[in-house]
Coordinates of C-alpha atoms and ligand atoms in Angstrom, one line a residue:
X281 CA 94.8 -30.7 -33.8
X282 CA 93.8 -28.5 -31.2
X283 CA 96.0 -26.0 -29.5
X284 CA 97.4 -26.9 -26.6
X285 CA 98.5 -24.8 -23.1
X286 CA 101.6 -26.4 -21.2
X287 CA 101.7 -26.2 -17.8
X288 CA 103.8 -27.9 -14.4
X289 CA 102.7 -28.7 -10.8
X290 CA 104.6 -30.4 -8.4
X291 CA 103.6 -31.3 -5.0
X292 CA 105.9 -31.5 -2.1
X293 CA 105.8 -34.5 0.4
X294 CA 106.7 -35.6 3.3
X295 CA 107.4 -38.9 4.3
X296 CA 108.9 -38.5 7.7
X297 CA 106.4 -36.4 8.9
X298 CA 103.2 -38.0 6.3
X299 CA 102.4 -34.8 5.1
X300 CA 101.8 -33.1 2.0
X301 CA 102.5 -29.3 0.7
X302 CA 99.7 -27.6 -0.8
X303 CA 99.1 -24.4 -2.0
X304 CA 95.6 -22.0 -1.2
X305 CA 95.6 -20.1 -4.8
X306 CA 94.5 -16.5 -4.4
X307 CA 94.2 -15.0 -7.7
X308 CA 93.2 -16.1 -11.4
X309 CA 92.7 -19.7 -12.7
X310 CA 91.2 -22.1 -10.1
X311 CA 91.7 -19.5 -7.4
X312 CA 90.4 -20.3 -4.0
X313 CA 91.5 -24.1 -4.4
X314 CA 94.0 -26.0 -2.9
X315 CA 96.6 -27.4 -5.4
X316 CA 100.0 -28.1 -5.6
X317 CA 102.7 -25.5 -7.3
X318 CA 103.0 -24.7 -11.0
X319 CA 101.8 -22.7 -13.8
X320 CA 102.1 -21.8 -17.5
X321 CA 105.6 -23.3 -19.1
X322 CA 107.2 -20.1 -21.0
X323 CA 108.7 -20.0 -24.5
X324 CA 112.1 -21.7 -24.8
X325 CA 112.1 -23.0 -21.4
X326 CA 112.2 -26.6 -20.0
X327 CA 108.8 -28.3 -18.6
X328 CA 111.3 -29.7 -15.6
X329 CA 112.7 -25.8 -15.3
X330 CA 109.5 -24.7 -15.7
X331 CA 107.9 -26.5 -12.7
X332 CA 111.6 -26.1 -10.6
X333 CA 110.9 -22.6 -11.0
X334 CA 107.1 -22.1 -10.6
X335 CA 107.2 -24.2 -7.4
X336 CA 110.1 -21.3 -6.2
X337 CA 108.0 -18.5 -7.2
X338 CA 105.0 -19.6 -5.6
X339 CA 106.2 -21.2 -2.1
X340 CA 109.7 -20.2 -1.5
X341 CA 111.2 -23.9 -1.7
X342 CA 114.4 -24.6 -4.3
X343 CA 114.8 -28.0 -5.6
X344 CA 118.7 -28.8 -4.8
X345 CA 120.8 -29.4 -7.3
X346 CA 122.1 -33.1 -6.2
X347 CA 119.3 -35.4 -4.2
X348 CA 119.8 -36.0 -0.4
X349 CA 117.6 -38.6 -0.9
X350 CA 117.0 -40.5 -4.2
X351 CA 113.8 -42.6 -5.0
X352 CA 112.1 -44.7 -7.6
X353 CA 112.1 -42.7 -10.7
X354 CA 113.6 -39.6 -9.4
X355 CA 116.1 -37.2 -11.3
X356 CA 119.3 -36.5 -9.9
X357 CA 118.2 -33.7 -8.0
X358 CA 115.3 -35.5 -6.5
X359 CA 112.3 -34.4 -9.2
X360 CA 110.1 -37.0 -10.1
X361 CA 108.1 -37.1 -13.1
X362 CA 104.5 -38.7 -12.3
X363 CA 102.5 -38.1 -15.4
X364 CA 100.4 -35.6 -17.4
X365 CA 96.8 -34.8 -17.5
X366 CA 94.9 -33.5 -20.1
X367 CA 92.2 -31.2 -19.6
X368 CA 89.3 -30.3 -22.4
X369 CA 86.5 -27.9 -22.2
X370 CA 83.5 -28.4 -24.0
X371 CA 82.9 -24.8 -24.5
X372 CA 86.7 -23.9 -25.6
X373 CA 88.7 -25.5 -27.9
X374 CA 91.9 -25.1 -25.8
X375 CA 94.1 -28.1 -24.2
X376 CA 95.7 -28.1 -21.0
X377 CA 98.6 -30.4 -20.6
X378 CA 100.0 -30.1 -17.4
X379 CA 102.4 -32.0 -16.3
X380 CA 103.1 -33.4 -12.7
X381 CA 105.9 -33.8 -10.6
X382 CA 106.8 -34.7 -6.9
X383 CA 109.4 -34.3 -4.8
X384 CA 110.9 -35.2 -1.2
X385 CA 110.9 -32.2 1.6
X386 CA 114.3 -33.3 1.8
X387 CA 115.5 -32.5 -1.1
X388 CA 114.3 -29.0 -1.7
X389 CA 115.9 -26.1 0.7
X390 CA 114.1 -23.0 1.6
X391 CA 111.8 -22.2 3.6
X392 CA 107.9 -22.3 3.0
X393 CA 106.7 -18.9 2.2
X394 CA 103.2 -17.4 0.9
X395 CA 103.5 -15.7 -2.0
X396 CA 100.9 -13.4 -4.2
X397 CA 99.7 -16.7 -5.6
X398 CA 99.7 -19.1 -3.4
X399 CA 99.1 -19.7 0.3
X400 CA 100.9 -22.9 1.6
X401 CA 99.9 -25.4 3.8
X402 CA 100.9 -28.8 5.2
X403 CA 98.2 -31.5 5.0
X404 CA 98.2 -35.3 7.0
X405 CA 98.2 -37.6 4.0
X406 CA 95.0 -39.0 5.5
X407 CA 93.7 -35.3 5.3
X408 CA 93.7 -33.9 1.6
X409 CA 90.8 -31.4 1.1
X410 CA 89.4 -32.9 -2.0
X411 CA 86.5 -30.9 -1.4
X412 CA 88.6 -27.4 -2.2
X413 CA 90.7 -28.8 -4.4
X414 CA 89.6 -29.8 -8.4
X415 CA 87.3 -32.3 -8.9
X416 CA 90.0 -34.3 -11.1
X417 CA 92.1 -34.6 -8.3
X418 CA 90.6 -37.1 -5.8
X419 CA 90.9 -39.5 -9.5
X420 CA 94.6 -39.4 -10.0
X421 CA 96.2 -38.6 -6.3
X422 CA 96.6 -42.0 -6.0
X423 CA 98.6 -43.0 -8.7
X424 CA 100.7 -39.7 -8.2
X425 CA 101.5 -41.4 -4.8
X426 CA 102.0 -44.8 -6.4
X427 CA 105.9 -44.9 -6.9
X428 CA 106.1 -47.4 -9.0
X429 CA 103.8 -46.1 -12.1
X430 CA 103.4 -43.2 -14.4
X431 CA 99.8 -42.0 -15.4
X432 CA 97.7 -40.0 -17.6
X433 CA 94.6 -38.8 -17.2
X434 CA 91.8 -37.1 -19.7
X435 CA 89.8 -34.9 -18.1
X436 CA 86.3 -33.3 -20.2
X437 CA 84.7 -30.0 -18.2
X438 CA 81.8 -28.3 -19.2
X439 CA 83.2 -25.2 -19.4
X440 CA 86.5 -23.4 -18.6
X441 CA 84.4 -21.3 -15.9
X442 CA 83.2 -23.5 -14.2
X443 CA 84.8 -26.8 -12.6
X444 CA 81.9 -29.3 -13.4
X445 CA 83.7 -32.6 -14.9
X446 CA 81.5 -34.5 -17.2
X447 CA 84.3 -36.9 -18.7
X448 CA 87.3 -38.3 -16.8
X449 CA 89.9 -40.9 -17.9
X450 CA 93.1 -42.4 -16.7
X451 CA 96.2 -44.9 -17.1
X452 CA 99.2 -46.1 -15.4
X453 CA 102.1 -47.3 -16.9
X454 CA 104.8 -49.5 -15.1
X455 CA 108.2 -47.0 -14.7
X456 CA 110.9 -48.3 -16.5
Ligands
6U4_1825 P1 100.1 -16.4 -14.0 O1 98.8 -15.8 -13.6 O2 100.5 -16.0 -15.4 O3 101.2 -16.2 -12.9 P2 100.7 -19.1 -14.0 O4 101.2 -19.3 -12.6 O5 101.7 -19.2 -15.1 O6 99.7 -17.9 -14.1 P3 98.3 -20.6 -13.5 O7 98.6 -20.5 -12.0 O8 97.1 -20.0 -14.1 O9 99.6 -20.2 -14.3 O10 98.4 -22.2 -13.8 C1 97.3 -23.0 -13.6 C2 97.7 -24.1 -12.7 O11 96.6 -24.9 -12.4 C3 98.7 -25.1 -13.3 O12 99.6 -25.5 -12.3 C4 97.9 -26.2 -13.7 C5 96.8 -26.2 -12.7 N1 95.5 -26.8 -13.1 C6 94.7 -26.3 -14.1 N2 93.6 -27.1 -14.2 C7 93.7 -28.1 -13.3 C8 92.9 -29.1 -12.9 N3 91.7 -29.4 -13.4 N4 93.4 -29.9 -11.9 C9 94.6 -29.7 -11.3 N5 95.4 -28.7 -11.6 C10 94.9 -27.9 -12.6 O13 94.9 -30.4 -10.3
NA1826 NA1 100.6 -20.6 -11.0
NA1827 NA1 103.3 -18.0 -12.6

Protein backbone atom coordinates (compact mmCIF):
# COMPACT_ATOMS: atom_id res chain seq x y z
CA UNK A 1 0.00 0.00 0.00
CA UNK A 2 1.11 3.40 -0.24
CA UNK A 3 2.87 5.31 2.46
CA UNK A 4 0.91 7.31 4.37
CA UNK A 5 1.67 10.96 6.36
CA UNK A 6 -0.49 11.45 9.68
CA UNK A 7 -1.53 14.56 10.53
CA UNK A 8 -4.28 16.55 13.13
CA UNK A 9 -6.39 19.80 12.82
CA UNK A 10 -8.84 20.87 15.06
CA UNK A 11 -10.87 23.85 14.75
CA UNK A 12 -12.14 25.92 17.63
CA UNK A 13 -15.80 27.16 17.86
CA UNK A 14 -17.84 29.18 19.34
CA UNK A 15 -21.32 28.78 19.96
CA UNK A 16 -22.12 31.58 22.17
CA UNK A 17 -20.67 33.98 20.11
CA UNK A 18 -21.27 31.77 16.40
CA UNK A 19 -17.90 32.05 15.51
CA UNK A 20 -15.12 29.96 14.42
CA UNK A 21 -11.15 30.02 15.10
CA UNK A 22 -9.07 29.88 12.13
CA UNK A 23 -5.59 30.09 11.48
CA UNK A 24 -3.78 32.45 8.40
CA UNK A 25 -0.65 29.92 7.80
CA UNK A 26 2.50 31.77 7.09
CA UNK A 27 5.10 29.43 6.16
CA UNK A 28 5.42 25.87 4.28
CA UNK A 29 2.56 23.52 3.31
CA UNK A 30 -0.62 25.37 2.22
CA UNK A 31 0.76 28.63 3.49
CA UNK A 32 -1.28 31.73 2.94
CA UNK A 33 -4.60 29.79 3.62
CA UNK A 34 -6.86 29.84 6.28
CA UNK A 35 -7.29 26.53 8.14
CA UNK A 36 -7.80 25.28 11.39
CA UNK A 37 -4.65 24.05 13.80
CA UNK A 38 -2.60 20.98 13.34
CA UNK A 39 0.29 19.37 11.75
CA UNK A 40 2.49 16.28 11.28
CA UNK A 41 1.73 13.54 14.24
CA UNK A 42 5.45 12.57 15.58
CA UNK A 43 6.77 9.08 16.30
CA UNK A 44 5.39 7.46 19.41
CA UNK A 45 2.97 10.10 20.09
CA UNK A 46 -0.97 10.05 20.21
CA UNK A 47 -3.03 11.50 17.07
CA UNK A 48 -5.39 13.11 20.13
CA UNK A 49 -1.85 14.44 21.76
CA UNK A 50 -0.78 15.24 18.66
CA UNK A 51 -3.60 17.66 17.65
CA UNK A 52 -3.88 18.89 21.71
CA UNK A 53 -0.47 19.94 21.17
CA UNK A 54 -0.26 21.28 17.56
CA UNK A 55 -3.31 23.44 18.27
CA UNK A 56 -1.05 24.87 21.51
CA UNK A 57 1.87 25.49 19.47
CA UNK A 58 0.26 27.22 16.82
CA UNK A 59 -2.54 29.49 18.64
CA UNK A 60 -1.72 29.67 22.18
CA UNK A 61 -5.10 27.85 23.37
CA UNK A 62 -4.75 24.50 25.95
CA UNK A 63 -7.41 22.02 25.79
CA UNK A 64 -8.37 21.51 29.71
CA UNK A 65 -8.05 18.61 31.18
CA UNK A 66 -11.87 17.92 32.38
CA UNK A 67 -14.72 19.62 29.97
CA UNK A 68 -16.68 22.68 31.19
CA UNK A 69 -18.99 21.79 28.78
CA UNK A 70 -19.59 18.26 27.38
CA UNK A 71 -21.25 17.57 23.91
CA UNK A 72 -22.25 14.79 21.54
CA UNK A 73 -19.28 12.75 21.02
CA UNK A 74 -16.92 14.68 22.97
CA UNK A 75 -13.87 13.24 25.14
CA UNK A 76 -13.71 14.04 28.64
CA UNK A 77 -11.77 17.00 28.20
CA UNK A 78 -14.10 18.35 25.60
CA UNK A 79 -12.15 16.97 22.11
CA UNK A 80 -14.23 15.82 19.60
CA UNK A 81 -13.29 13.49 16.99
CA UNK A 82 -15.18 14.45 13.55
CA UNK A 83 -13.49 12.28 11.01
CA UNK A 84 -10.44 11.85 8.68
CA UNK A 85 -9.74 12.84 5.26
CA UNK A 86 -7.59 11.40 2.92
CA UNK A 87 -5.63 13.27 0.49
CA UNK A 88 -3.90 11.76 -2.88
CA UNK A 89 -1.72 13.36 -5.39
CA UNK A 90 -1.58 12.29 -8.65
CA UNK A 91 1.96 13.29 -9.14
CA UNK A 92 3.23 11.70 -5.59
CA UNK A 93 2.63 8.59 -4.25
CA UNK A 94 2.25 9.86 -0.69
CA UNK A 95 -1.12 9.81 1.62
CA UNK A 96 -2.20 12.37 3.87
CA UNK A 97 -4.43 11.18 6.56
CA UNK A 98 -5.32 13.95 8.65
CA UNK A 99 -7.43 13.69 11.16
CA UNK A 100 -10.02 16.25 12.50
CA UNK A 101 -11.16 17.45 15.64
CA UNK A 102 -13.29 20.26 17.26
CA UNK A 103 -13.65 21.65 20.22
CA UNK A 104 -15.79 24.31 22.50
CA UNK A 105 -13.99 27.89 23.28
CA UNK A 106 -15.10 26.93 26.55
CA UNK A 107 -13.19 24.27 27.12
CA UNK A 108 -9.79 25.30 26.05
CA UNK A 109 -7.94 28.11 28.30
CA UNK A 110 -5.36 30.47 26.98
CA UNK A 111 -5.46 33.10 25.20
CA UNK A 112 -5.36 33.44 21.35
CA UNK A 113 -1.94 34.11 20.22
CA UNK A 114 -0.12 34.33 16.58
CA UNK A 115 2.55 32.23 16.39
CA UNK A 116 5.45 31.59 13.57
CA UNK A 117 2.84 29.51 11.84
CA UNK A 118 -0.18 30.58 12.17
CA UNK A 119 -2.15 33.86 12.32
CA UNK A 120 -5.54 33.51 14.15
CA UNK A 121 -8.70 34.84 13.53
CA UNK A 122 -12.38 34.66 14.52
CA UNK A 123 -14.80 34.04 11.69
CA UNK A 124 -19.13 34.54 11.81
CA UNK A 125 -20.12 30.97 11.06
CA UNK A 126 -22.00 32.61 8.19
CA UNK A 127 -18.49 34.04 7.05
CA UNK A 128 -15.84 31.16 6.43
CA UNK A 129 -13.45 32.24 3.60
CA UNK A 130 -13.66 29.20 1.50
CA UNK A 131 -12.11 31.18 -1.09
CA UNK A 132 -8.58 31.22 1.01
CA UNK A 133 -9.00 28.27 2.55
CA UNK A 134 -8.46 24.52 0.50
CA UNK A 135 -10.71 23.68 -2.01
CA UNK A 136 -11.74 20.37 0.00
CA UNK A 137 -12.92 22.29 2.64
CA UNK A 138 -16.27 24.01 1.53
CA UNK A 139 -17.08 19.71 0.86
CA UNK A 140 -16.73 18.51 4.39
CA UNK A 141 -17.32 21.74 6.82
CA UNK A 142 -20.58 20.71 7.01
CA UNK A 143 -20.51 17.51 8.34
CA UNK A 144 -17.62 18.62 10.65
CA UNK A 145 -20.46 20.94 12.09
CA UNK A 146 -22.95 18.09 12.03
CA UNK A 147 -22.83 16.81 15.69
CA UNK A 148 -24.41 13.96 15.28
CA UNK A 149 -22.10 12.11 12.43
CA UNK A 150 -18.61 11.18 11.72
CA UNK A 151 -17.18 11.49 8.14
CA UNK A 152 -14.46 10.67 5.71
CA UNK A 153 -13.55 12.23 2.84
CA UNK A 154 -11.12 11.13 -0.26
CA UNK A 155 -9.71 13.85 -1.77
CA UNK A 156 -7.50 13.33 -5.45
CA UNK A 157 -5.18 16.70 -6.34
CA UNK A 158 -3.32 17.02 -9.37
CA UNK A 159 -0.26 17.67 -7.76
CA UNK A 160 1.11 18.30 -4.26
CA UNK A 161 2.12 21.94 -5.63
CA UNK A 162 -0.65 22.95 -6.54
CA UNK A 163 -4.26 22.83 -4.93
CA UNK A 164 -6.38 21.92 -8.06
CA UNK A 165 -8.80 18.95 -6.84
CA UNK A 166 -9.82 16.66 -9.64
CA UNK A 167 -11.46 13.80 -7.42
CA UNK A 168 -13.36 14.33 -4.12
CA UNK A 169 -15.41 11.88 -1.98
CA UNK A 170 -17.14 11.69 1.27
CA UNK A 171 -19.25 9.75 4.04
CA UNK A 172 -20.96 10.16 7.22
CA UNK A 173 -21.52 7.70 9.69
CA UNK A 174 -24.12 7.95 12.54
CA UNK A 175 -21.91 8.45 16.09
CA UNK A 176 -22.41 5.74 18.27
P1 LIG B 1 6.21 21.91 10.43
O1 LIG B 1 6.56 22.79 9.28
O2 LIG B 1 7.05 20.68 10.56
O3 LIG B 1 5.97 22.65 11.72
P2 LIG B 1 3.66 20.76 10.81
O4 LIG B 1 3.03 21.85 11.63
O5 LIG B 1 4.02 19.51 11.53
O6 LIG B 1 4.82 21.33 9.97
P3 LIG B 1 2.02 21.23 8.55
O7 LIG B 1 1.62 22.54 9.10
O8 LIG B 1 2.79 21.18 7.29
O9 LIG B 1 2.71 20.34 9.65
O10 LIG B 1 0.70 20.34 8.38
C1 LIG B 1 -0.15 20.55 7.34
C2 LIG B 1 -1.51 20.85 7.90
O11 LIG B 1 -2.37 21.10 6.79
C3 LIG B 1 -2.16 19.71 8.65
O12 LIG B 1 -2.89 20.25 9.74
C4 LIG B 1 -3.11 19.08 7.66
C5 LIG B 1 -3.50 20.25 6.84
N1 LIG B 1 -3.89 19.95 5.48
C6 LIG B 1 -3.11 19.42 4.50
N2 LIG B 1 -3.79 19.32 3.34
C7 LIG B 1 -5.05 19.80 3.59
C8 LIG B 1 -6.19 19.96 2.81
N3 LIG B 1 -6.23 19.62 1.52
N4 LIG B 1 -7.27 20.49 3.42
C9 LIG B 1 -7.25 20.85 4.72
N5 LIG B 1 -6.16 20.71 5.50
C10 LIG B 1 -5.09 20.20 4.94
O13 LIG B 1 -8.27 21.33 5.21
NA1 LIG C 1 1.18 22.98 11.24
NA1 LIG D 1 4.27 21.81 13.74
Amino acid sequence: SKPKKLFTLVFVYDDHKRRLLLGLKKRGFGSGKYNGFGGKVEANESIKNAAIRELSEECGLNVRETAVELGDGCDDNGLTFSGINFFNFVDNPIVFEVHIFKVAYSNVKGIVTESDEMRPQWFGYDEIPYDQMWPDDRHWFPSLFKKDVTFTGCYVFESIETDILLEKDLREEKRL
